[in-house]
């Protein structure tokens, strides 16, 4: 466990704001995936503010619900009246809904984020700084048969060890009762079994140092007991390619069918990822892997994202879905009361025997959350097994958290589902122009996007956007098929294909046509599209509302002299789309074509080229840009809007169509 404290950085932030150090150490904790995963943990600071009447009001700045310690800033720490929280902590009983109402009533700023459910507990700890994480090493030790005694032996009187209790008011009351008469100055921390660890101090650095030291001791204990490396799981990352085993076509097809079956169970499209990293395949090869993932999660909080247990997939992964569904419905019936409504019976993770781990989620962001949680969980399981055994909480306790009204409200309180959430789209020629505009439009509507381009800059273009970028020459059949396989492994299938890659060869009369120019245009502007469509068809068959848009050209209905190589290739592409529409209609796959023209915000239209072309016609650049029937300029985003419309429900009953996006061209009309 690395101590990341930087005194110069800490001093600078402390000078900027009263919350500077609180933000700093929170970010330090959030940066380590072995401490905090995706919104887990919480931190606080006791201070004071001057109210409207000039009076000093003691407050608790506590992490706002839904904020992530990795990126939280001062705005994520709402100020709550400390006296109000302390009075709440002295109550004998308080319902969850009333607690949340009271937390908001205690805010100095009614527009501030909702305080963490642990706000009352933080208020009761008599130290200025309080840090709470779900440290893997501590919880792993806790999740063994003799976990409590191991932790007591490890920490002695420095750390208070408490049994697991539901978060919120119940936990706050438990801590209050357990610490009556306790000399807090002699404590460095507090462990909640199966849940996490708290540290506290009057100085930010001391509380942070306590956390790092106590977790490091737990990691060293694991090393002694299990011979395990200190780091339990891979660092948080979006990469699932590095160190992966090759996946054959049959497995990818099964994965696509699994995605379709899972979507039909939950009633909407979702994403599926196959993890064939070394860690994942090693776990999948264990004889007890199927039994282990049924024992429960690393910490009950993870049930919100990953459900209380996983699925087991065999030769027919879809059959594993049905087994999980039966098990999950039995689990619900065993523990539900009249106030509960069943969640979807679809697993969020599973082990595919002999292949790796499978993750399922509604969108790309949640897919990453499930993947990270699962990786840490299976790593911890193996450490615990090496010591004694993996022993999570009983399922009734897990159910209480999964169906906790506050956590469910947190998940449901966000924006409504994006229109293309759970859908997978692949775009070629994605680094610039029309392709890039299509990627942006698909992302804005919630799709998971795969962006292909010959230009390696495609990766930089979408850095941080959650896009799977693959630099690839689409005229290279093997490389193109490998890119498609990578897309299916990452997201589980394919629903939308925007076949856009192309180039305009040099103008050349037929008499002077060079074979190389002709052949290169046919290869890129026609044959590559056929190869991609051919490879994509098996996955589109199991897609959700599958649709393809071919990006052709105005040169198809209205060719010009000197453009034979380009016009013929694009005409062939249009004919390919028409034939594909006829062949694939019985599978529900729609194939439509757009014919853009004069899209000037692309790389080939430099200021110099525009000025030269406009001058050739005796027009200003502005007149040349809008030289169409509607007297309007056509931008890449306009073409993208047309493409998205054809992919979406507005054209659900349309296939084989050709749509001009050119502002109206007299020759076409």
XYZ file of C-alpha atoms in Angstrom:
669
model
C 0.000 0.000 0.000
C 1.730 3.136 -1.227
C 1.605 6.367 0.763
C 1.007 9.021 -1.902
C 1.280 12.092 0.321
C 2.977 15.086 -1.344
C 3.618 17.815 1.211
C 4.103 20.581 -1.351
C 0.839 19.692 -3.052
C -0.941 19.459 0.291
C 0.324 22.889 1.366
C -0.775 24.468 -1.900
C -4.302 23.058 -1.664
C -4.612 23.936 2.017
C -3.823 27.542 1.129
C -6.487 27.630 -1.572
C -9.515 26.574 0.467
C -10.605 25.426 3.940
C -11.591 22.179 2.227
C -8.303 21.899 0.336
C -6.779 19.153 2.458
C -10.085 17.302 2.695
C -10.332 17.198 -1.090
C -6.660 16.247 -1.397
C -6.670 13.219 0.886
C -10.042 12.095 -0.462
C -8.568 12.066 -3.965
C -5.512 10.176 -2.701
C -7.731 7.474 -1.234
C -9.927 7.351 -4.336
C -6.907 6.952 -6.601
C -6.150 3.508 -5.184
C -8.534 0.822 -6.429
C -7.491 -1.465 -3.572
C -9.072 1.080 -1.208
C -12.030 2.508 -3.076
C -13.999 1.368 -6.110
C -16.548 3.465 -8.013
C -18.144 5.741 -5.451
C -17.388 3.548 -2.440
C -16.132 4.901 0.860
C -16.671 8.370 2.286
C -14.746 11.140 4.023
C -15.593 14.158 6.158
C -14.216 17.231 7.914
C -15.579 19.085 10.928
C -15.342 22.845 10.684
C -17.479 25.937 10.919
C -19.094 28.509 8.668
C -20.501 31.954 9.280
C -24.213 32.126 8.542
C -26.341 34.993 7.240
C -26.579 36.453 10.740
C -22.831 36.499 11.229
C -22.909 33.606 13.673
C -20.348 30.777 13.605
C -22.078 27.455 12.923
C -20.221 24.162 13.559
C -20.681 21.918 10.508
C -19.738 18.551 9.103
C -18.468 18.665 5.533
C -19.232 15.147 4.348
C -19.011 13.431 0.981
C -22.183 13.934 -1.009
C -24.099 10.847 -2.046
C -23.092 9.692 -5.512
C -19.746 11.509 -5.590
C -16.535 9.541 -6.243
C -13.534 10.058 -3.961
C -11.248 9.716 -6.968
C -12.526 12.961 -8.497
C -14.480 14.743 -5.754
C -13.996 18.489 -5.360
C -15.097 20.986 -2.698
C -18.603 21.158 -4.184
C -19.007 17.460 -3.338
C -18.817 18.118 0.407
C -22.132 19.608 1.569
C -22.034 21.394 4.935
C -24.465 19.911 7.488
C -25.150 21.458 10.904
C -23.121 19.376 13.329
C -25.489 19.877 16.260
C -28.378 18.581 14.135
C -26.447 15.409 13.289
C -25.420 14.856 16.903
C -29.039 15.119 18.048
C -30.075 12.632 15.384
C -27.405 10.276 16.689
C -28.977 10.326 20.139
C -32.374 9.138 18.869
C -33.429 5.585 19.671
C -34.872 4.947 16.223
C -34.960 6.633 12.828
C -36.265 5.213 9.552
C -34.122 5.405 6.438
C -36.464 7.767 4.624
C -36.773 10.061 7.659
C -33.001 10.004 8.121
C -32.463 11.236 4.573
C -35.089 13.920 5.031
C -33.391 15.066 8.231
C -29.976 15.097 6.549
C -31.297 17.476 3.940
C -32.995 19.599 6.601
C -29.591 19.966 8.256
C -27.943 21.424 5.139
C -26.853 25.051 5.255
C -27.356 25.226 1.494
C -30.622 23.558 0.426
C -29.242 23.209 -3.100
C -26.188 21.214 -1.980
C -25.753 17.490 -2.717
C -27.473 15.002 -0.425
C -25.098 14.032 2.417
C -23.741 10.494 2.666
C -25.877 7.998 4.582
C -22.921 7.720 6.975
C -23.087 11.431 7.920
C -24.431 10.738 11.428
C -21.670 8.215 12.116
C -19.012 10.691 10.936
C -20.514 13.333 13.208
C -20.271 11.034 16.235
C -16.541 10.377 15.781
C -14.836 13.164 17.785
C -12.067 13.957 15.307
C -11.892 16.645 12.621
C -10.950 14.284 9.800
C -12.655 10.921 9.200
C -11.726 8.560 6.358
C -13.639 5.426 5.378
C -12.640 2.898 2.700
C -13.565 -0.639 1.688
C -9.921 -1.735 1.651
C -9.632 -5.107 -0.113
C -7.002 -6.502 2.240
C -8.947 -5.687 5.402
C -12.234 -7.028 4.046
C -10.533 -10.148 2.658
C -9.219 -11.028 6.116
C -12.684 -10.298 7.483
C -14.231 -12.704 4.960
C -12.483 -15.770 6.388
C -13.894 -18.099 9.089
C -11.593 -16.642 11.782
C -11.516 -13.170 10.299
C -12.429 -11.292 13.447
C -9.756 -12.981 15.565
C -7.142 -12.483 12.822
C -7.904 -8.753 12.723
C -7.840 -8.436 16.512
C -4.486 -10.155 16.615
C -3.198 -7.930 13.827
C -4.303 -4.588 15.260
C -4.545 -5.139 19.014
C -5.977 -2.186 20.975
C -5.220 0.325 18.227
C -8.318 -0.575 16.225
C -11.914 -1.142 17.291
C -13.398 -4.263 15.631
C -17.186 -4.264 15.231
C -19.589 -6.840 13.748
C -21.324 -6.112 10.468
C -24.387 -3.863 10.664
C -26.443 -2.233 7.919
C -25.083 1.196 6.947
C -26.894 4.373 7.959
C -28.581 5.124 11.278
C -28.345 1.539 12.573
C -24.569 1.543 12.114
C -24.251 4.972 13.734
C -26.154 3.735 16.793
C -24.024 0.578 16.954
C -20.833 2.628 16.980
C -22.254 5.035 19.550
C -23.098 2.163 21.902
C -19.783 0.359 21.345
C -17.702 3.457 22.040
C -19.313 4.716 25.242
C -16.420 5.540 27.550
C -13.819 4.802 24.849
C -10.703 6.989 24.794
C -10.697 7.948 21.117
C -7.190 9.371 21.383
C -5.888 5.813 21.844
C -7.597 4.522 18.678
C -6.121 4.763 15.187
C -9.024 3.150 13.394
C -12.174 1.077 13.389
C -12.980 -2.013 11.314
C -16.538 -2.975 10.417
C -16.424 -6.659 9.572
C -17.300 -7.528 5.950
C -17.603 -3.814 5.203
C -14.479 -1.669 5.569
C -12.214 0.436 7.749
C -12.380 3.927 9.297
C -9.440 6.066 10.365
C -9.631 9.460 12.055
C -7.511 12.261 13.481
C -7.539 16.003 13.962
C -5.027 16.412 11.140
C -5.621 15.337 7.548
C -2.225 13.732 7.126
C -2.484 11.719 10.325
C -5.834 10.227 9.358
C -4.531 9.417 5.873
C -1.274 7.937 7.221
C -3.286 5.803 9.643
C -5.326 4.422 6.745
C -2.286 3.570 4.639
C -0.430 1.996 7.569
C -3.346 -0.143 8.780
C -4.160 -1.392 5.281
C -0.484 -2.104 4.599
C -0.385 -4.260 7.710
C -3.408 -6.196 6.436
C -1.716 -6.693 3.069
C 1.424 -7.975 4.754
C -0.693 -10.350 6.837
C -2.190 -11.737 3.613
C 1.296 -12.168 2.232
C 2.353 -14.165 5.289
C -0.804 -16.247 5.482
C -1.519 -16.917 1.821
C 1.705 -16.204 0.004
C -0.254 -13.648 -1.999
C 1.206 -10.543 -3.617
C 0.364 -7.321 -1.795
C -1.813 -6.021 -4.653
C -4.971 -8.079 -4.820
C -6.304 -7.146 -8.243
C -5.369 -5.274 -11.431
C -5.199 -1.499 -11.235
C -8.401 0.211 -12.365
C -8.247 0.238 -16.166
C -10.414 0.239 -19.253
C -8.107 -2.190 -21.061
C -9.267 -5.772 -21.478
C -6.951 -6.534 -24.382
C -3.549 -6.737 -22.748
C -2.487 -10.265 -21.908
C -5.658 -11.836 -23.255
C -6.089 -15.231 -24.789
C -7.333 -15.466 -28.373
C -11.074 -15.982 -28.720
C -12.427 -18.063 -31.578
C -15.405 -17.177 -33.746
C -17.688 -19.779 -32.146
C -17.086 -18.348 -28.675
C -17.799 -14.809 -29.901
C -20.990 -15.989 -31.547
C -22.062 -17.650 -28.272
C -21.268 -14.416 -26.448
C -23.489 -12.491 -28.860
C -26.300 -14.993 -28.348
C -25.849 -14.740 -24.574
C -26.218 -10.966 -24.813
C -29.413 -11.328 -26.812
C -30.893 -13.823 -24.356
C -29.972 -11.643 -21.351
C -31.563 -8.614 -22.983
C -34.768 -10.510 -23.597
C -34.931 -11.452 -19.900
C -34.431 -7.906 -18.630
C -36.523 -6.326 -21.377
C -33.889 -4.119 -23.019
C -30.501 -4.190 -24.667
C -27.410 -4.542 -22.528
C -23.688 -5.004 -22.935
C -21.630 -8.121 -22.293
C -17.863 -8.367 -21.999
C -15.613 -11.410 -22.079
C -12.467 -11.005 -19.974
C -9.715 -13.390 -21.055
C -6.924 -11.749 -19.087
C -4.538 -14.096 -17.315
C -6.222 -13.475 -13.955
C -9.668 -14.191 -15.418
C -8.695 -17.378 -17.231
C -6.794 -18.634 -14.193
C -9.895 -18.226 -12.055
C -12.130 -19.795 -14.714
C -9.820 -22.807 -14.713
C -10.297 -23.484 -10.996
C -12.328 -26.575 -10.195
C -14.175 -24.631 -7.479
C -14.763 -21.409 -9.455
C -18.482 -22.077 -9.956
C -18.980 -22.726 -6.259
C -16.907 -19.745 -5.145
C -18.865 -17.100 -7.034
C -22.034 -18.313 -5.368
C -20.747 -17.520 -1.865
C -21.203 -13.779 -1.950
C -19.398 -10.497 -2.663
C -16.353 -8.791 -1.208
C -18.575 -6.286 0.611
C -22.403 -6.034 0.682
C -22.238 -2.613 -1.015
C -21.179 -4.375 -4.212
C -24.559 -6.114 -4.503
C -25.962 -2.808 -5.747
C -23.760 -3.039 -8.830
C -23.031 -6.744 -9.233
C -25.837 -8.651 -7.439
C -25.114 -11.030 -4.538
C -23.705 -13.911 -6.592
C -22.590 -14.724 -10.101
C -23.596 -17.051 -12.915
C -21.885 -20.124 -14.323
C -21.630 -20.459 -18.100
C -20.713 -23.651 -19.898
C -20.711 -24.854 -23.497
C -24.064 -23.104 -24.010
C -23.751 -19.826 -22.082
C -27.432 -19.003 -22.569
C -28.355 -22.041 -20.467
C -26.404 -20.518 -17.586
C -28.720 -17.527 -17.726
C -31.741 -19.666 -17.017
C -30.048 -21.386 -14.087
C -29.092 -18.015 -12.616
C -32.615 -16.743 -13.162
C -34.079 -19.623 -11.180
C -31.542 -19.178 -8.378
C -32.094 -15.431 -8.189
C -35.882 -15.762 -8.152
C -35.590 -18.301 -5.315
C -33.275 -15.919 -3.449
C -35.863 -13.153 -3.818
C -38.731 -15.343 -2.660
C -36.726 -16.482 0.366
C -36.018 -12.967 1.637
C -38.547 -10.536 0.165
C -41.337 -8.873 2.050
C -44.545 -7.335 0.693
C -42.744 -3.999 0.271
C -40.196 -5.394 -2.180
C -40.414 -5.463 -5.962
C -38.106 -7.925 -7.710
C -35.224 -6.560 -9.736
C -34.314 -8.125 -13.066
C -33.017 -11.707 -12.704
C -30.018 -11.169 -14.980
C -26.506 -11.755 -13.596
C -23.939 -8.973 -13.653
C -20.975 -11.319 -13.775
C -20.223 -14.964 -14.295
C -17.481 -17.470 -14.872
C -17.313 -19.093 -18.317
C -15.663 -22.416 -17.603
C -12.325 -22.706 -19.331
C -12.583 -19.293 -21.015
C -12.653 -16.421 -18.530
C -15.028 -14.027 -16.798
C -18.166 -12.493 -18.285
C -19.589 -9.115 -17.248
C -23.066 -7.750 -18.034
C -24.425 -4.209 -17.605
C -26.823 -1.652 -19.037
C -24.163 0.686 -20.440
C -20.412 1.042 -20.902
C -19.865 2.948 -17.644
C -21.667 0.362 -15.538
C -19.899 -2.421 -17.435
C -16.585 -0.997 -16.260
C -17.873 -0.835 -12.686
C -18.989 -4.471 -12.750
C -15.683 -5.556 -14.276
C -13.577 -3.761 -11.670
C -15.676 -5.016 -8.751
C -15.583 -8.588 -10.054
C -11.834 -8.556 -10.624
C -11.225 -7.420 -7.057
C -13.766 -9.903 -5.710
C -12.371 -13.019 -7.391
C -8.830 -12.008 -6.427
C -9.915 -11.659 -2.792
C -11.747 -14.988 -2.942
C -8.574 -16.777 -3.970
C -6.539 -15.112 -1.213
C -9.112 -16.135 1.391
C -9.192 -19.689 0.063
C -5.413 -19.870 0.350
C -5.744 -18.914 4.024
C -8.811 -20.940 4.971
C -12.015 -20.276 3.035
C -14.056 -17.484 1.476
C -16.939 -16.653 3.799
C -19.128 -13.710 2.880
C -22.240 -12.581 4.744
C -25.433 -14.674 4.766
C -27.738 -13.991 1.849
C -30.380 -12.353 4.044
C -27.835 -9.633 4.876
C -26.915 -9.244 1.211
C -30.583 -8.983 0.267
C -31.088 -6.209 2.819
C -28.439 -4.100 1.079
C -29.364 -4.974 -2.507
C -32.984 -4.020 -1.828
C -32.202 -1.154 0.565
C -34.550 1.651 -0.352
C -31.809 4.286 -0.143
C -29.479 2.512 -2.554
C -32.295 1.759 -4.958
C -33.300 5.408 -4.883
C -29.700 6.361 -5.660
C -29.679 4.187 -8.783
C -33.099 5.317 -9.935
C -32.512 8.965 -9.161
C -30.302 9.609 -12.174
C -31.335 10.620 -15.667
C -33.703 8.412 -17.608
C -32.181 5.689 -19.769
C -30.516 7.102 -22.862
C -32.256 6.140 -26.134
C -29.373 3.966 -27.359
C -28.171 2.680 -23.981
C -27.084 -0.938 -24.201
C -26.702 -0.746 -27.988
C -23.372 -1.389 -29.712
C -22.327 0.620 -32.765
C -19.272 0.290 -34.986
C -18.115 3.212 -37.142
C -15.357 3.094 -39.744
C -13.425 6.156 -40.848
C -14.060 7.480 -37.358
C -11.065 9.751 -36.762
C -12.472 12.782 -38.541
C -15.271 14.235 -40.627
C -18.526 12.323 -40.991
C -17.211 9.286 -39.099
C -16.191 11.312 -36.067
C -19.493 13.180 -36.080
C -21.331 9.837 -36.120
C -19.323 8.591 -33.124
C -20.107 11.793 -31.203
C -23.811 11.509 -32.010
C -23.957 7.856 -30.978
C -22.161 8.580 -27.700
C -24.555 11.431 -26.956
C -27.425 8.954 -27.236
C -25.822 6.438 -24.895
C -24.488 3.832 -27.335
C -21.327 1.825 -26.749
C -19.144 2.737 -29.720
C -16.291 1.042 -31.551
C -14.299 3.495 -33.690
C -12.092 2.194 -36.524
C -9.706 4.268 -38.601
C -6.412 3.906 -40.441
C -5.182 7.027 -38.635
C -3.781 6.171 -35.162
C -5.074 9.581 -34.056
C -8.474 7.914 -33.666
C -7.345 6.791 -30.214
C -6.443 10.311 -29.120
C -9.629 11.701 -30.666
C -11.815 9.776 -28.227
C -9.504 9.516 -25.210
C -11.548 9.330 -22.030
C -14.852 8.951 -23.874
C -15.236 5.223 -23.210
C -14.908 4.427 -26.919
C -13.127 1.263 -28.072
C -10.737 2.655 -30.687
C -8.909 0.382 -33.095
C -6.419 1.796 -35.602
C -6.885 -0.507 -38.575
C -6.612 -0.566 -42.350
C -10.086 -1.654 -43.412
C -8.694 -3.018 -46.679
C -6.748 -5.601 -44.661
C -9.283 -8.431 -44.309
C -7.614 -10.193 -41.400
C -7.028 -6.961 -39.470
C -10.629 -5.876 -40.084
C -12.042 -9.177 -38.844
C -9.755 -9.021 -35.802
C -11.052 -5.527 -35.014
C -14.630 -6.787 -35.222
C -13.769 -9.707 -32.934
C -12.269 -7.238 -30.463
C -15.492 -5.212 -30.569
C -17.641 -8.258 -29.843
C -15.375 -9.356 -27.003
C -15.555 -5.868 -25.446
C -19.308 -5.245 -25.759
C -20.880 -8.622 -26.533
C -22.246 -8.099 -30.008
C -23.197 -5.572 -32.653
C -26.430 -3.666 -33.310
C -25.471 -0.739 -35.546
C -22.891 -0.472 -38.295
C -21.913 2.814 -39.959
C -19.782 1.795 -42.932
C -18.166 5.124 -43.705
C -14.442 4.683 -44.423
C -13.434 5.953 -47.840
C -11.382 8.434 -49.805
C -11.724 10.541 -52.945
C -8.974 9.595 -55.415
C -7.321 12.163 -57.670
C -9.535 13.397 -60.499
C -8.667 11.411 -63.611
C -10.319 11.036 -67.011
C -11.054 7.485 -68.160
C -8.541 7.739 -70.988
C -5.816 8.475 -68.428
C -7.096 6.169 -65.695
C -4.311 4.325 -63.906
C -5.004 0.748 -62.861
C -3.602 1.363 -59.389
C -5.940 4.336 -58.780
C -8.957 2.403 -60.041
C -8.161 -0.697 -58.005
C -7.366 1.227 -54.823
C -10.706 3.050 -54.992
C -12.634 -0.172 -55.508
C -10.732 -1.836 -52.653
C -11.393 0.936 -50.098
C -14.706 2.388 -51.259
C -16.430 -0.909 -52.092
C -14.689 -4.196 -51.275
C -13.734 -3.247 -47.719
C -17.387 -2.415 -46.993
C -18.484 -5.809 -48.334
C -15.930 -7.603 -46.165
C -16.978 -5.737 -43.043
C -20.668 -6.382 -43.665
C -19.976 -10.046 -44.402
C -18.086 -10.462 -41.128
C -20.694 -8.492 -39.146
C -23.816 -10.339 -40.338
C -23.592 -13.264 -37.843
C -23.482 -10.778 -34.958
C -26.116 -8.454 -36.383
C -28.513 -11.410 -36.520
C -28.521 -11.538 -32.723
C -28.422 -7.758 -32.333
C -31.095 -5.455 -30.941
C -32.964 -3.602 -33.723
C -29.986 -4.246 -36.034
C -29.356 -1.608 -38.666
C -26.629 -0.679 -41.128
C -26.015 2.637 -42.855
C -23.683 2.804 -45.846
C -22.166 6.214 -46.493
C -22.105 6.576 -50.272
C -22.145 9.841 -52.255
C -24.089 12.279 -54.407
C -21.864 10.950 -57.176
C -24.074 7.866 -57.338
C -27.222 9.577 -58.666
C -25.290 12.518 -60.181
C -21.722 11.610 -61.156
C -19.212 14.070 -62.521
C -16.466 13.807 -65.122
C -13.055 12.765 -63.840
C -14.493 10.841 -60.893
C -15.043 7.412 -62.428
C -13.001 5.478 -59.866
C -14.885 7.070 -56.977
C -18.351 7.161 -58.562
C -18.260 3.543 -59.733
C -17.119 2.302 -56.308
C -19.829 4.280 -54.507
C -22.442 3.092 -57.007
C -21.328 -0.468 -56.303
C -21.607 0.238 -52.564
C -25.161 1.445 -53.050
C -26.038 -1.658 -55.033
C -24.408 -3.800 -52.333
C -26.672 -2.157 -49.752
C -29.771 -2.843 -51.874
C -28.901 -6.522 -52.257
C -28.077 -6.774 -48.552
C -31.450 -5.263 -47.678
C -33.149 -7.992 -49.711
C -31.082 -10.795 -48.211
C -31.087 -9.704 -44.577
C -34.605 -8.397 -44.193
C -35.867 -11.788 -42.983
C -33.460 -11.451 -40.034
C -34.797 -8.003 -39.159
C -31.577 -6.301 -40.289
C -32.190 -2.962 -42.001
C -29.724 -1.639 -44.602
C -29.994 1.956 -45.800
C -27.712 4.354 -47.641
C -26.998 8.084 -47.366
C -25.645 10.227 -50.193
C -23.853 13.252 -48.720
C -22.500 16.071 -50.852
C -20.370 19.145 -50.293
C -19.575 18.478 -46.629
C -16.867 21.062 -46.184
C -15.863 20.648 -42.516
C -13.737 17.597 -43.298
C -9.973 17.239 -43.564
C -9.809 17.333 -47.383
C -11.478 20.772 -47.564
C -8.727 23.137 -46.455
C -9.177 26.901 -46.722
C -6.937 26.896 -49.777
C -8.924 24.177 -51.566
C -12.220 25.906 -50.790
C -10.938 29.238 -52.098
C -9.640 27.608 -55.280
C -12.906 25.745 -55.969
C -15.054 28.794 -55.229
C -12.947 30.955 -57.534
C -13.316 28.400 -60.299
C -17.091 29.064 -60.260
C -16.811 32.783 -59.685
C -18.259 32.484 -56.156
C -17.195 33.612 -52.742
C -16.304 30.858 -50.268
C -19.557 31.492 -48.373
C -21.591 31.237 -51.617
C -19.750 28.072 -52.617
C -20.431 26.448 -49.239
C -24.180 26.944 -49.679
C -24.503 26.339 -53.419
C -27.554 24.074 -53.168
C -31.325 24.323 -53.487
C -31.826 25.164 -49.799
C -28.929 27.676 -49.850
C -27.562 26.109 -46.677
C -24.202 24.755 -45.587
C -23.914 20.994 -44.976
C -21.757 19.944 -42.022
C -20.535 16.546 -40.893
C -22.928 16.685 -37.939
C -25.835 17.107 -40.375
C -24.882 13.883 -42.103
C -24.469 12.203 -38.726
C -27.968 13.314 -37.735
C -29.339 11.625 -40.851
C -27.352 8.477 -40.141
C -28.605 8.332 -36.535
C -32.182 8.785 -37.708
C -31.854 5.841 -40.105
C -30.371 3.703 -37.333
C -33.138 4.586 -34.895
C -36.811 3.804 -34.331
C -38.129 6.532 -36.653
C -37.030 4.358 -39.595
C -37.711 0.985 -37.983
C -39.889 0.066 -40.960
C -37.479 1.287 -43.648
C -34.830 -0.707 -45.495
C -33.181 -0.410 -48.901
C -33.642 3.375 -48.927
C -31.254 5.967 -50.371
C -31.338 9.338 -48.640
C -29.570 12.414 -50.046
C -28.051 14.779 -47.472
C -26.944 17.587 -49.750
C -29.176 20.619 -49.215
C -30.924 19.724 -52.441
C -28.992 19.139 -55.645
C -30.728 20.028 -58.913
C -29.151 17.113 -60.777
C -30.280 14.657 -58.091
C -33.778 16.104 -57.789
